[in-house]
mmCIF file of C-alpha atoms and ligand atoms in Angstrom:
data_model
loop_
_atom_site.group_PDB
_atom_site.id
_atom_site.type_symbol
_atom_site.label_atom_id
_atom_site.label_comp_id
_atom_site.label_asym_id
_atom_site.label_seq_id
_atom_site.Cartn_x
_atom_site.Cartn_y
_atom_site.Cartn_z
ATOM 1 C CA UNK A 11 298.382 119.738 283.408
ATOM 2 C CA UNK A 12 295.103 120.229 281.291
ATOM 3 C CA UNK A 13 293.759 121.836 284.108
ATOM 4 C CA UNK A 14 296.175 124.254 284.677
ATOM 5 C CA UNK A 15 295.469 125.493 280.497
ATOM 6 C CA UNK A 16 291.882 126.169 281.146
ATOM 7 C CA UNK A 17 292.672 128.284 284.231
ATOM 8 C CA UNK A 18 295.018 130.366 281.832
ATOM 9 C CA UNK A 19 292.177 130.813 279.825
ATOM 10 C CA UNK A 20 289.688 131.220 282.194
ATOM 11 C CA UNK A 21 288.469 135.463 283.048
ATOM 12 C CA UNK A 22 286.119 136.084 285.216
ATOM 13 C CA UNK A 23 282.742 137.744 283.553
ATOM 14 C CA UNK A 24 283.188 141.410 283.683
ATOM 15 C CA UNK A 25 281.410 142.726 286.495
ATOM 16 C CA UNK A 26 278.478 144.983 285.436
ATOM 17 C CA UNK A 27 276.003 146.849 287.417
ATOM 18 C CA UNK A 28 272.399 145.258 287.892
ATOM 19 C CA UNK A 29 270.878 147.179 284.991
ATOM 20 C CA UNK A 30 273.903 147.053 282.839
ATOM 21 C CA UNK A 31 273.631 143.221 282.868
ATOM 22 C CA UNK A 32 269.473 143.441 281.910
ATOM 23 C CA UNK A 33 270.496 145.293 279.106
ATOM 24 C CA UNK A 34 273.285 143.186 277.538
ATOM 25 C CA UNK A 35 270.517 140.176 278.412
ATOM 26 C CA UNK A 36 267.813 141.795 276.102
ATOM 27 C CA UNK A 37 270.712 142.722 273.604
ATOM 28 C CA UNK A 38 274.021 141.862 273.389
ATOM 29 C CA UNK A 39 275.620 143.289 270.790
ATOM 30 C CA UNK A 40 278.856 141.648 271.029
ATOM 31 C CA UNK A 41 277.320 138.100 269.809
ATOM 32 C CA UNK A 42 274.441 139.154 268.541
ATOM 33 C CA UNK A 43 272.041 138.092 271.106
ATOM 34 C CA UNK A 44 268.695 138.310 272.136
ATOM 35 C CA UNK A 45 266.987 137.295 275.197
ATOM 36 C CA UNK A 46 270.204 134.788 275.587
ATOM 37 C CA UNK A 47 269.861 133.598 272.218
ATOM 38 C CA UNK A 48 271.074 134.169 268.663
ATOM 39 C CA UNK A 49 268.683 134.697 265.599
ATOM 40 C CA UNK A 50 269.462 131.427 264.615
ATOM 41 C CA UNK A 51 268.721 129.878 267.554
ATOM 42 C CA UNK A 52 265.467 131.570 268.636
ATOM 43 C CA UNK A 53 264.597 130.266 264.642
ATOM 44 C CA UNK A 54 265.254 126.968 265.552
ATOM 45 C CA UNK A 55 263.715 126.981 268.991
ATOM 46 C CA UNK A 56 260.402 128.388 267.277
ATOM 47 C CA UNK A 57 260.353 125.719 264.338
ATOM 48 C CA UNK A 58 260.730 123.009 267.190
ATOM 49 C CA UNK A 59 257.918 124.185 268.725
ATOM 50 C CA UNK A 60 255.737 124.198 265.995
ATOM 51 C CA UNK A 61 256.615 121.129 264.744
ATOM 52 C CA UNK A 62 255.911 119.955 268.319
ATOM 53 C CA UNK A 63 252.380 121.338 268.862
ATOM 54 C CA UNK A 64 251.232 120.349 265.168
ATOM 55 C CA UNK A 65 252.023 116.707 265.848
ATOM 56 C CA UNK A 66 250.606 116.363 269.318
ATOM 57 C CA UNK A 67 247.503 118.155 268.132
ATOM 58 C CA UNK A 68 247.294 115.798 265.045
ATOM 59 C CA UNK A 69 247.574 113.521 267.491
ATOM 60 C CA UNK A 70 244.789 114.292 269.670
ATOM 61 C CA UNK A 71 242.875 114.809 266.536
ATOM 62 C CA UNK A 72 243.065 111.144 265.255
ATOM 63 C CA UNK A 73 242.456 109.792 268.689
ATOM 64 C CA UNK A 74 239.455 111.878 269.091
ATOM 65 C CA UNK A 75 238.277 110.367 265.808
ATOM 66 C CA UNK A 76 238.671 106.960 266.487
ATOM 67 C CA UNK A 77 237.151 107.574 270.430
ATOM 68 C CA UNK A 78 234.188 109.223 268.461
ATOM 69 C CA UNK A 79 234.321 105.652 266.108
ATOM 70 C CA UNK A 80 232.452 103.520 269.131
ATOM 71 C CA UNK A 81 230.032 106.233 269.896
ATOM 72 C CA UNK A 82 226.715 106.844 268.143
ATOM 73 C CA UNK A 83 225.295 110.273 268.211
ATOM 74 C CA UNK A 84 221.472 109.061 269.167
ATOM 75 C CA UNK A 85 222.002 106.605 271.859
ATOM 76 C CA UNK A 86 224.154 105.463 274.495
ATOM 77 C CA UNK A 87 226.850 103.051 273.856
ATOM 78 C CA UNK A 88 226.583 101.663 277.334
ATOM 79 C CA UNK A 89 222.921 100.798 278.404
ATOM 80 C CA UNK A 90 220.548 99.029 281.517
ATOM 81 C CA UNK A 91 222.341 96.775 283.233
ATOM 82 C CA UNK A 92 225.436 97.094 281.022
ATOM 83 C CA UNK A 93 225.425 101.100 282.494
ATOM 84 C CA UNK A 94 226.545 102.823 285.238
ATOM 85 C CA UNK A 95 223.005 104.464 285.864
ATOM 86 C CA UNK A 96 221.729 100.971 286.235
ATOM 87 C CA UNK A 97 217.903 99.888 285.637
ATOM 88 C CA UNK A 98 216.009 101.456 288.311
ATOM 89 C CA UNK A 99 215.054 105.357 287.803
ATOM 90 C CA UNK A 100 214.676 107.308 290.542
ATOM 91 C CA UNK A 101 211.651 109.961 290.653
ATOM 92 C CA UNK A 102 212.142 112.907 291.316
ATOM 93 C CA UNK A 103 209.781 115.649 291.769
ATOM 94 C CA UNK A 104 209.416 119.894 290.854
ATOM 95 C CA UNK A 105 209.781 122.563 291.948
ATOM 96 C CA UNK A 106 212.852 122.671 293.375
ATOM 97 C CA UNK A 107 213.862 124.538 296.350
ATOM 98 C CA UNK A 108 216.227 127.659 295.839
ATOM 99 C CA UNK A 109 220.204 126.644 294.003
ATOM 100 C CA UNK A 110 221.308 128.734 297.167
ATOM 101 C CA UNK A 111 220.320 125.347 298.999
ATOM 102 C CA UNK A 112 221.098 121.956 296.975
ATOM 103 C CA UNK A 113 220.680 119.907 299.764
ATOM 104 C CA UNK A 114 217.038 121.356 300.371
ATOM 105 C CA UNK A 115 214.146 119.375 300.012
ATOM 106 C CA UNK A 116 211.929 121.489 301.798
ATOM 107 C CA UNK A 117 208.995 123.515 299.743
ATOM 108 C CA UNK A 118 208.104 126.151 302.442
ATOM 109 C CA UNK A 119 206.380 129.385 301.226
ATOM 110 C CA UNK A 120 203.490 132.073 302.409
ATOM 111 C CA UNK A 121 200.456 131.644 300.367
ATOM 112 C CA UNK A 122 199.081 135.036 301.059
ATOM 113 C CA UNK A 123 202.508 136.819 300.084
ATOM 114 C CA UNK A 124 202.328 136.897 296.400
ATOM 115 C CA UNK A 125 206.028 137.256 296.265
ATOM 116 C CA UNK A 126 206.705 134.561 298.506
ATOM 117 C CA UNK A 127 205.317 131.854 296.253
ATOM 118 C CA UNK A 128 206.866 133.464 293.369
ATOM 119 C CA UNK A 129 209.982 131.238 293.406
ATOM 120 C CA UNK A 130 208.180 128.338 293.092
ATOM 121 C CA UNK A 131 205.623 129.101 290.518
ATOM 122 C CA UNK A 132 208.689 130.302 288.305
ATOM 123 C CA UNK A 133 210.183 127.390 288.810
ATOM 124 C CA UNK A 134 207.144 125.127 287.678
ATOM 125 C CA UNK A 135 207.445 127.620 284.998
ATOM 126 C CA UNK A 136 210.239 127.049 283.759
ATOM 127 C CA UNK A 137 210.274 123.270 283.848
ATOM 128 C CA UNK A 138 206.708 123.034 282.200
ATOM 129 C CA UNK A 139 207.788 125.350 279.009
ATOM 130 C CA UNK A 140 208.342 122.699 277.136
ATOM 131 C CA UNK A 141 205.117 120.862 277.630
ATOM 132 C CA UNK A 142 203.174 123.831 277.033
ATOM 133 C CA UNK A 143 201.668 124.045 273.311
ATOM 134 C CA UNK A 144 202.677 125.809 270.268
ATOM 135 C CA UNK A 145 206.257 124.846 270.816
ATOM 136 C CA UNK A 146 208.629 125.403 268.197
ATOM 137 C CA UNK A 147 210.096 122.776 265.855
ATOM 138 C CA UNK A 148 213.284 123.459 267.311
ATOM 139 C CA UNK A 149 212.296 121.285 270.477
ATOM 140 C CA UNK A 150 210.344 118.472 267.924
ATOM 141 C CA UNK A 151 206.805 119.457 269.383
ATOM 142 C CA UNK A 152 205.430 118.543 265.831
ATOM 143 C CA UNK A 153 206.377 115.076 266.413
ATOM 144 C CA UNK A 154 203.999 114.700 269.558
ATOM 145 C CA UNK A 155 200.836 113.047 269.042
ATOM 146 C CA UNK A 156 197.484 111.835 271.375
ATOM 147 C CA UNK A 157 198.431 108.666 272.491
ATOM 148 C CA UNK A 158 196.267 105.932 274.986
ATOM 149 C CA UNK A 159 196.917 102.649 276.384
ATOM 150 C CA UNK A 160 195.994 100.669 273.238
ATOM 151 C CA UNK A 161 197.218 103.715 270.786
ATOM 152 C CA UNK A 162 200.689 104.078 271.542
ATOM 153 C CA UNK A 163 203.585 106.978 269.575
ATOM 154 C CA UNK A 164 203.775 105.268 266.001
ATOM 155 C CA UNK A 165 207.381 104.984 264.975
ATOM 156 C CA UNK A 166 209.411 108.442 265.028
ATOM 157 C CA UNK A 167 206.654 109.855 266.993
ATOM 158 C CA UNK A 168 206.567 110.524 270.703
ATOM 159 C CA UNK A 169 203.331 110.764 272.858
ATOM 160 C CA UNK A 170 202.144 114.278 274.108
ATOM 161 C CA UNK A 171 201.385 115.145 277.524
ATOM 162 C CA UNK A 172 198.299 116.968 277.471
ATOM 163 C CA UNK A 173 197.966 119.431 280.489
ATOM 164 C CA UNK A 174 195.121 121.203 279.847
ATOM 165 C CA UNK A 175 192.457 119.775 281.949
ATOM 166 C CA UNK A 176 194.722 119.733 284.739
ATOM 167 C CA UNK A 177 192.382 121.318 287.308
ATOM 168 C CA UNK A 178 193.899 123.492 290.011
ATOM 169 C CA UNK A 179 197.859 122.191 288.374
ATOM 170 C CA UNK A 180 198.278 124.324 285.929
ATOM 171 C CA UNK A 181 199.848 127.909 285.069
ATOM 172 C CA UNK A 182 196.290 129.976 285.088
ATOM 173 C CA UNK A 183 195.709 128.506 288.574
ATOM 174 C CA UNK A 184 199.563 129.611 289.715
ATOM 175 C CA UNK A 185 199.525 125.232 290.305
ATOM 176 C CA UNK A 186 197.662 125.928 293.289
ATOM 177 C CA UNK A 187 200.486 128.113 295.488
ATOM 178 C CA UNK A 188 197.962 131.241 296.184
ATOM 179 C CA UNK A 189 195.736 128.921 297.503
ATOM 180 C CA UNK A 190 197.957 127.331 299.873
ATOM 181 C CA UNK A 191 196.935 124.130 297.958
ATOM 182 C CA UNK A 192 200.234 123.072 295.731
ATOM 183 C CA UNK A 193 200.652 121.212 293.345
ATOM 184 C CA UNK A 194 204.042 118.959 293.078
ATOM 185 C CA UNK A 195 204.904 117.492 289.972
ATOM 186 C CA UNK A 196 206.890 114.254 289.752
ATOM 187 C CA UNK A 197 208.749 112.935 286.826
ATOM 188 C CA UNK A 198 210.438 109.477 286.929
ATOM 189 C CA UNK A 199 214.290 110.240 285.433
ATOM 190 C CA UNK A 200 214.587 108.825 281.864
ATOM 191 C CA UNK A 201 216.549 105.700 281.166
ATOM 192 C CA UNK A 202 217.506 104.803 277.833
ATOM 193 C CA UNK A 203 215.306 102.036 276.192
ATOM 194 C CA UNK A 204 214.077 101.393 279.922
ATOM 195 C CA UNK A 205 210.364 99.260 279.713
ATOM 196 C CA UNK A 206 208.660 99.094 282.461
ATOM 197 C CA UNK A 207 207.411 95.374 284.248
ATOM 198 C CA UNK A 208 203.949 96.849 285.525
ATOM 199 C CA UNK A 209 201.857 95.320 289.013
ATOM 200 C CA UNK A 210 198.920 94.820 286.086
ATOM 201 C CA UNK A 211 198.205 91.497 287.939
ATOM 202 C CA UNK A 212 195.838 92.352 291.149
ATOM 203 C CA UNK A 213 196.392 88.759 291.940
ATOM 204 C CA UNK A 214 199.988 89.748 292.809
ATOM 205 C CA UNK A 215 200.484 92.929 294.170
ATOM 206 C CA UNK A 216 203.615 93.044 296.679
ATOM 207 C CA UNK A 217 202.984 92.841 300.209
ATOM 208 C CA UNK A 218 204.168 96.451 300.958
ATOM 209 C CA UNK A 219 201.927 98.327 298.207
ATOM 210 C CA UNK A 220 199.851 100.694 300.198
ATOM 211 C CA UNK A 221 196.370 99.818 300.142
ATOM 212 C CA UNK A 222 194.654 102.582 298.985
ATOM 213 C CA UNK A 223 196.792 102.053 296.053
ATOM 214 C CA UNK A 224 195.970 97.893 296.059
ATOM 215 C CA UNK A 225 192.234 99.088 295.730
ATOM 216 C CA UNK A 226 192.814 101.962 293.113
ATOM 217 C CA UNK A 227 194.233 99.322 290.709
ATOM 218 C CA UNK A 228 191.213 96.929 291.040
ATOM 219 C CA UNK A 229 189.012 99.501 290.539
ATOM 220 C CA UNK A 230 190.955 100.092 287.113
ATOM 221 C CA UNK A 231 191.284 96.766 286.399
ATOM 222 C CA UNK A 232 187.076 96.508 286.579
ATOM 223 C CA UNK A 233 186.618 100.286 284.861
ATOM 224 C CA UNK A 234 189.913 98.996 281.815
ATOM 225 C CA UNK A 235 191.575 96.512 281.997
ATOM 226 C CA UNK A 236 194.758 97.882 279.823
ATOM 227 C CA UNK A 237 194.953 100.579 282.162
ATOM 228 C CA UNK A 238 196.495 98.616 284.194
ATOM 229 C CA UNK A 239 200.067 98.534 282.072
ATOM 230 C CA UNK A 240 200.918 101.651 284.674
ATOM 231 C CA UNK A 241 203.608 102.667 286.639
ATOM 232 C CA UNK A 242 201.753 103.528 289.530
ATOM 233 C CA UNK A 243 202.333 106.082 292.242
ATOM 234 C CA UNK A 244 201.500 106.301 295.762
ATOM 235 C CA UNK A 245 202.636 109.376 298.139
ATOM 236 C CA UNK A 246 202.406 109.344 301.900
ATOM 237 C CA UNK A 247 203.282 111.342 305.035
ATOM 238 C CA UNK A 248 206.497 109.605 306.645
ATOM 239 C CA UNK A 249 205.063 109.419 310.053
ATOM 240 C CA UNK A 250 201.114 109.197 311.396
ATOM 241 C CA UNK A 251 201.464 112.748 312.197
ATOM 242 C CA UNK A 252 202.539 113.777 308.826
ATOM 243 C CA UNK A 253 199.634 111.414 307.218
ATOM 244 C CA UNK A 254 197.222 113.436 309.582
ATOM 245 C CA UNK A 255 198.874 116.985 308.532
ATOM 246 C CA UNK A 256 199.051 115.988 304.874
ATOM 247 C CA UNK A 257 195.181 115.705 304.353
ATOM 248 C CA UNK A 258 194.093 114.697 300.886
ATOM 249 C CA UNK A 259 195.200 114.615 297.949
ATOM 250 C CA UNK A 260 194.722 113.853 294.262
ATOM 251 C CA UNK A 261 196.770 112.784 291.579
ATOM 252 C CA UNK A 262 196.498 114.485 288.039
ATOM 253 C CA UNK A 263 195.896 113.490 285.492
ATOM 254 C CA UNK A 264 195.671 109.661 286.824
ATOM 255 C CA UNK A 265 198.152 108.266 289.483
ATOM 256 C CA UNK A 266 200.696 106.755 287.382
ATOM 257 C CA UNK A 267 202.574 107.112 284.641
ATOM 258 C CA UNK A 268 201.117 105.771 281.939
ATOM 259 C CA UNK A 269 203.307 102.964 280.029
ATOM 260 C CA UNK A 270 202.678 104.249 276.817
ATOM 261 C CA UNK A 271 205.325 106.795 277.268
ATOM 262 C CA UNK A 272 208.038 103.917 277.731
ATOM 263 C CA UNK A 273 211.111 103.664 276.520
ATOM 264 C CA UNK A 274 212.595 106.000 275.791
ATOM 265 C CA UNK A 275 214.712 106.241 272.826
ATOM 266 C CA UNK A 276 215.720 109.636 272.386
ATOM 267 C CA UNK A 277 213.100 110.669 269.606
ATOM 268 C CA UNK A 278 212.945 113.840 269.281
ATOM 269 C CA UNK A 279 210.529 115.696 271.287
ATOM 270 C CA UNK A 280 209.907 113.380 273.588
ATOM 271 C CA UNK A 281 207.958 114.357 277.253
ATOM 272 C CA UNK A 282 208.785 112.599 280.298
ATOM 273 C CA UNK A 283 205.230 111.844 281.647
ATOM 274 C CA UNK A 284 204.049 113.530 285.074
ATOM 275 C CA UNK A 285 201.997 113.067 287.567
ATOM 276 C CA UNK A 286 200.485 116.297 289.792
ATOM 277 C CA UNK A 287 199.900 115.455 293.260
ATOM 278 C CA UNK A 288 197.728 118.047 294.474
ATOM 279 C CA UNK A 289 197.254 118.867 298.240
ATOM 280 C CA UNK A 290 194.165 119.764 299.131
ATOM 281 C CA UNK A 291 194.109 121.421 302.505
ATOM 282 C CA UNK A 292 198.093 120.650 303.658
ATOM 283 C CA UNK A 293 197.760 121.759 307.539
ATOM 284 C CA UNK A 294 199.483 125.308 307.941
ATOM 285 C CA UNK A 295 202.344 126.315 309.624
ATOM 286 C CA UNK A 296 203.587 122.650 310.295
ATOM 287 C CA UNK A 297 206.658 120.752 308.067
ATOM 288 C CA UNK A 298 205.166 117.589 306.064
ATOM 289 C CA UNK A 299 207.218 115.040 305.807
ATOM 290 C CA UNK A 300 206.342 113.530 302.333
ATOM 291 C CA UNK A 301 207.405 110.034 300.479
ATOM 292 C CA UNK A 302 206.258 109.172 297.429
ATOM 293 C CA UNK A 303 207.103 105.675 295.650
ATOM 294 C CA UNK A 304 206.831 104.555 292.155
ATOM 295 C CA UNK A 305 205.993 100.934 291.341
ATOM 296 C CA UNK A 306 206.433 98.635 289.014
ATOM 297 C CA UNK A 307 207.977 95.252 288.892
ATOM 298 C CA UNK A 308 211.596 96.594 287.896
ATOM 299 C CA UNK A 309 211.657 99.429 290.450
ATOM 300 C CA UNK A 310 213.383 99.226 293.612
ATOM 301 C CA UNK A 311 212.816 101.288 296.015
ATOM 302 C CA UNK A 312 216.076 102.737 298.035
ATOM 303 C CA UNK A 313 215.428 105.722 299.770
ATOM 304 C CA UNK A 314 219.164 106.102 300.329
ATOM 305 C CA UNK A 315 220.503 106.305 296.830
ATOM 306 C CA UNK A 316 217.073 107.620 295.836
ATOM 307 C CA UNK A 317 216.144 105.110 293.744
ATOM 308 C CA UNK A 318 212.253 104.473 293.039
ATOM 309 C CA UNK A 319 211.360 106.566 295.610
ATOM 310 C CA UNK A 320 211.759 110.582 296.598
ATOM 311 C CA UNK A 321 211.601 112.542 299.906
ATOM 312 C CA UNK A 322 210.497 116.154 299.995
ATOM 313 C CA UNK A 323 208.991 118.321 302.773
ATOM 314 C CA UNK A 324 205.852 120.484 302.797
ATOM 315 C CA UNK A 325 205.256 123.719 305.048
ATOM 316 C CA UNK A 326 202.478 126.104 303.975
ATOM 317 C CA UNK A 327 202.653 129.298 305.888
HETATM 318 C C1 NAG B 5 221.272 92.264 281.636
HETATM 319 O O1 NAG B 5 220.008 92.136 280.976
HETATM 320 C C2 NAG B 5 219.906 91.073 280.071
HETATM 321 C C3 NAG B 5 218.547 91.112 279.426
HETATM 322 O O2 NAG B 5 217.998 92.367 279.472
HETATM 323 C C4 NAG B 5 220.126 89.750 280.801
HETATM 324 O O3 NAG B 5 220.100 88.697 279.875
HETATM 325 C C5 NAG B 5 221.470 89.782 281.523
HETATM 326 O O4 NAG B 5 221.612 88.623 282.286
HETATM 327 C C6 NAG B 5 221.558 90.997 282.433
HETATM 328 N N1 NAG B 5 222.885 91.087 283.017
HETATM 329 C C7 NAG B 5 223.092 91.259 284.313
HETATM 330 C C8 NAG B 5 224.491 91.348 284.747
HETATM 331 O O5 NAG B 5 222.168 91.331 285.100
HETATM 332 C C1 NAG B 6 194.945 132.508 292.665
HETATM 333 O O1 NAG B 6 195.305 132.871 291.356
HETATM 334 C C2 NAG B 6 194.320 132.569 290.391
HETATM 335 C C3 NAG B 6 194.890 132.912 289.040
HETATM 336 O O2 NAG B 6 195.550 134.138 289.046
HETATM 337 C C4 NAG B 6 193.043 133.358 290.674
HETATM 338 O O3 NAG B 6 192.046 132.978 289.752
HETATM 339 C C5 NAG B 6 192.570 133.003 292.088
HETATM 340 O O4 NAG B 6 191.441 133.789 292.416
HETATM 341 C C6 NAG B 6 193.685 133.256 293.089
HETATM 342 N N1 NAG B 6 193.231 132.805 294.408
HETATM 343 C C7 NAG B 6 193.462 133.490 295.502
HETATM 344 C C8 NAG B 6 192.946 132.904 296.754
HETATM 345 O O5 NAG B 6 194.083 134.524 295.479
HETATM 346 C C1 NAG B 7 201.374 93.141 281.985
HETATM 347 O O1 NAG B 7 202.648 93.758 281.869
HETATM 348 C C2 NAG B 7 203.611 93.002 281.141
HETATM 349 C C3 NAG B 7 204.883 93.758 281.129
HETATM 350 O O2 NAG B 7 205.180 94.222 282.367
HETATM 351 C C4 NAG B 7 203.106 92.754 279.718
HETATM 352 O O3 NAG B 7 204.036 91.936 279.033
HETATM 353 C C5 NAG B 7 201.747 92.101 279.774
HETATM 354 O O4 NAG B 7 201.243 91.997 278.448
HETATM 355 C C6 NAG B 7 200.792 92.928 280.615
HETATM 356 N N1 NAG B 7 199.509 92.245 280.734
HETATM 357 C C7 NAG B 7 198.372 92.752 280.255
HETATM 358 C C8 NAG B 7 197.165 91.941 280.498
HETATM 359 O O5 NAG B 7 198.321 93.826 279.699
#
């Protein structure tokens, strides 16, 4: 019965052409609408919105505050062995090869083609600016001061890295790269309030320490004995032909970091130490294949998550 009613009642919409129904959609004046809806309604439908986005961003708000709570500005909440990034930096070592190439670990470049080297001395550069002098308070260069081995950063302070008497490894000398005798800088990555447990005991130096390195730390130990609180570094050609094609090399300004420098605690202006390794006479025209290891105690070295220890390749044109 009810049925029937409603079809009484029931008309089809009139049928209107395709633009004649746009235009009744944007404004009907029969009802009154707009877009499909009434003053009234579009009112209401804006108010809800509002009052929708206020609240969830007041909500977001006071999360944020009470996620920002547990965190302290100056130092990580998580740390060591309680972190993610663990207790054993990796080293890693400058300049880096091209962006076009992440994966590259090959320096390669023409020493007699001024603009071939270019790349790389930009690069060193760029990543030494901030050890270079005069720096601006912005960076907390005033805080740096002369540290040694039994004068370490007094509190607040943070020990300079002097590079000055660097030799061939510095900016004047283009770090060596006319000369087809480069300089490569290594850095071992900071760790929050990491301390180093130095080999400062010749009496137990691990069995796979190279030996020119075994002998450079007695000879410290007889020239200073406190010299010896070191993280020391030793580089290498992978295979005997890449010791042969290698050739000498020195390590500026001492081969190691010194332990002064450690932890770090996020003062202010605060250098990671480096070490130059400088290649004397690299062989020309072959690729070097080039480990170098740092080594204390509380390093591991794990060539595969490149950990302790970093991998580059040399080839001077
Ligand atoms: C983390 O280091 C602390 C001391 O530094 C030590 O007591 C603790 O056992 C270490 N935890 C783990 C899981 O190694
Ligand atoms: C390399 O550059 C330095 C500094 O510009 C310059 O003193 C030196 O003579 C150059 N050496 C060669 C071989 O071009
Ligand atoms: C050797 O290093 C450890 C830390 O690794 C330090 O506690 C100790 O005092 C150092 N020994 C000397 C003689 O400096």
């Amino acid at each position: 019965m009810e049925g029937k009613k409603v079809e009484q009642y029931y008309s089809p919409p009139p049928k209107l052409g395709k633009w004649e129904g746009f235009r009744i959609f944007l404004w009907n004046s029969e009802t009154g609408q707009f877009l499909g809806r009434t003053g009234a309604s579009w009112a209401k439908i804006l108010l809800f919105y509002v009052l929708f986005y206020a609240v969830l961003c007041g909500f977001f708000a006071a999360m944020l505050a009470v996620f920002y709570q547990t965190l302290d500005p100056k130092q990580p909440k998580w740390q060591l062995n309680s972190s993610l990034i663990g207790t054993n930096p990796g080293l890693g070592f400058r300049p880096m090869p091209p962006e076009s190439n992440v994966e590259s670990t090959l320096i390669w470049y023409k020493a007699s083609d001024e603009g071939n080297f270019l790349h790389w001395t930009k690069e060193l550069d760029a990543f030494l600016e901030e050890y270079q002098k005069g720096g601006t308070s912005a960076n907390g260069a005033e805080q740096r001061v002369h540290c040694d081995y039994d004068k370490p950063a007094p509190p607040g302070k943070v020990c300079d890295v002097d590079m000055t008497d660097w030799g061939h490894c510095t900016k004047e000398h283009k770090y060596g790269y006319n000369k087809s005798a480069p300089c490569i800088f290594l850095k071992l990555n900071k760790i929050f309030g990491w301390k180093p447990n130095y080999y400062n005991d010749t009496k137990n130096l691990p069995e796979g320490m190279p030996t020119d390195l075994q002998d450079h730390i007695k000879k410290e130990e007889n020239a200073q004995r406190h010299r010896l609180n070191t993280v020391w570094v030793s580089c290498a050609g992978e295979n005997p032909a890449d010791v042969e094609n290698m050739g000498a090399i020195q390590y500026i300004p001492r081969r190691g970091f010194p332990g002064y420098y450690f932890p770090f605690t996020n003062t202010p202006g605060y250098l990671s130490p480096l070490v130059a390794v400088f290649f004397e006479r690299p062989k020309h025209g072959v690729l070097i294949n080039i480990e170098c290891k740092a080594w204390a105690h509380n390093i591991i070295h794990d060539r595969f998550e490149r950990r302790g220890s970093v991998h580059f390749e040399l080839m001077v044109d």
